[in-house]
C-alpha atoms as one frame of an Amber mdcrd trajectory, in Angstrom:
protein
 -50.505 -20.313 -11.876 -50.028 -23.764 -10.341 -51.484 -25.385 -13.455 -49.074
 -23.434 -15.638 -46.097 -24.494 -13.501 -47.317 -28.089 -13.543 -47.650 -27.996
 -17.353 -44.113 -26.657 -17.674 -42.743 -29.378 -15.412 -44.552 -32.142 -17.305
 -43.258 -30.816 -20.605 -39.737 -30.747 -19.191 -40.109 -34.310 -17.886 -41.454
 -35.424 -21.264 -38.431 -33.928 -22.983 -36.094 -35.637 -20.532 -37.862 -38.948
 -21.096 -37.413 -38.509 -24.837 -33.710 -37.693 -24.841 -32.510 -39.912 -21.989
 -32.248 -43.057 -24.175 -30.121 -41.065 -26.638 -27.798 -39.868 -23.888 -27.478
 -43.385 -22.452 -26.699 -44.784 -25.901 -24.143 -42.091 -26.702 -22.472 -42.555
 -23.319 -21.301 -46.069 -24.237 -17.540 -46.268 -24.885 -17.831 -47.312 -28.521
 -20.245 -44.490 -29.293 -18.710 -41.626 -27.354 -15.361 -42.295 -29.064 -16.800
 -41.953 -32.583 -14.813 -39.444 -34.590 -16.703 -36.198 -35.143 -19.642 -37.385
 -33.067 -21.355 -34.009 -32.776 -19.928 -32.610 -36.023 -20.818 -35.284 -38.556
 -24.457 -35.733 -39.434 -26.041 -39.148 -39.497 -28.490 -40.465 -42.089 -31.408
 -38.026 -42.464 -33.997 -40.762 -43.023 -32.995 -42.637 -39.875 -32.904 -39.385
 -37.911 -36.435 -38.532 -39.021 -37.686 -41.977 -38.029 -35.936 -41.784 -34.651
 -37.380 -38.324 -33.940 -40.875 -39.542 -34.806 -40.518 -42.530 -32.494 -39.219
 -40.360 -29.658 -42.001 -37.792 -30.119 -44.659 -40.505 -30.076 -43.245 -41.962
 -26.861 -42.077 -45.253 -28.363 -39.422 -47.152 -26.440 -36.377 -46.995 -28.704
 -33.846 -48.618 -26.367 -33.956 -52.010 -28.090 -33.599 -50.412 -31.531 -30.650
 -48.365 -30.324 -28.970 -51.487 -28.950 -29.648 -53.515 -32.096 -27.764 -51.068
 -34.303 -30.704 -49.675 -36.286 -29.330 -46.193 -35.596 -25.690 -45.162 -35.512
 -24.104 -42.850 -32.956 -24.127 -39.974 -35.461 -27.899 -40.384 -35.973 -28.451
 -40.184 -32.217 -26.100 -37.245 -31.726 -27.825 -35.289 -34.496 -31.271 -35.956
 -33.026 -30.058 -35.003 -29.543 -28.578 -31.750 -30.864 -31.876 -30.951 -32.587
 -33.870 -31.611 -29.405 -31.562 -29.370 -27.389 -31.673 -26.568 -29.948 -35.492
 -26.652 -29.952 -35.860 -26.243 -26.182 -37.788 -23.092 -25.265 -35.097 -22.165
 -22.735 -31.398 -23.113 -22.750 -30.344 -25.795 -20.301 -27.710 -23.529 -18.787
 -29.325 -20.155 -18.249 -27.540 -17.202 -16.704 -28.992 -18.012 -13.301 -27.145
 -21.373 -13.371 -23.646 -20.140 -14.111 -23.275 -16.725 -12.487
């Protein structure tokens, strides 16, 4: 049982490590104020590349800062990560 709990925690930490650069990037004033940030989709090719880099554990911070990806690319990838989580972030036990 302890191994199973440990595996779940490491997976959760891995997911956090993957999406944290996206959240930091989107939190910048110029990005968070983008019109339709979580409604408009970014470029599918860039999104695919970004997802692959995040899944492989590559450090994408410098690419995010250099403008390789736009805010809409990052928001779309973040939404996809969140929708693929095995359990919602806010479960009933968190908001009752």
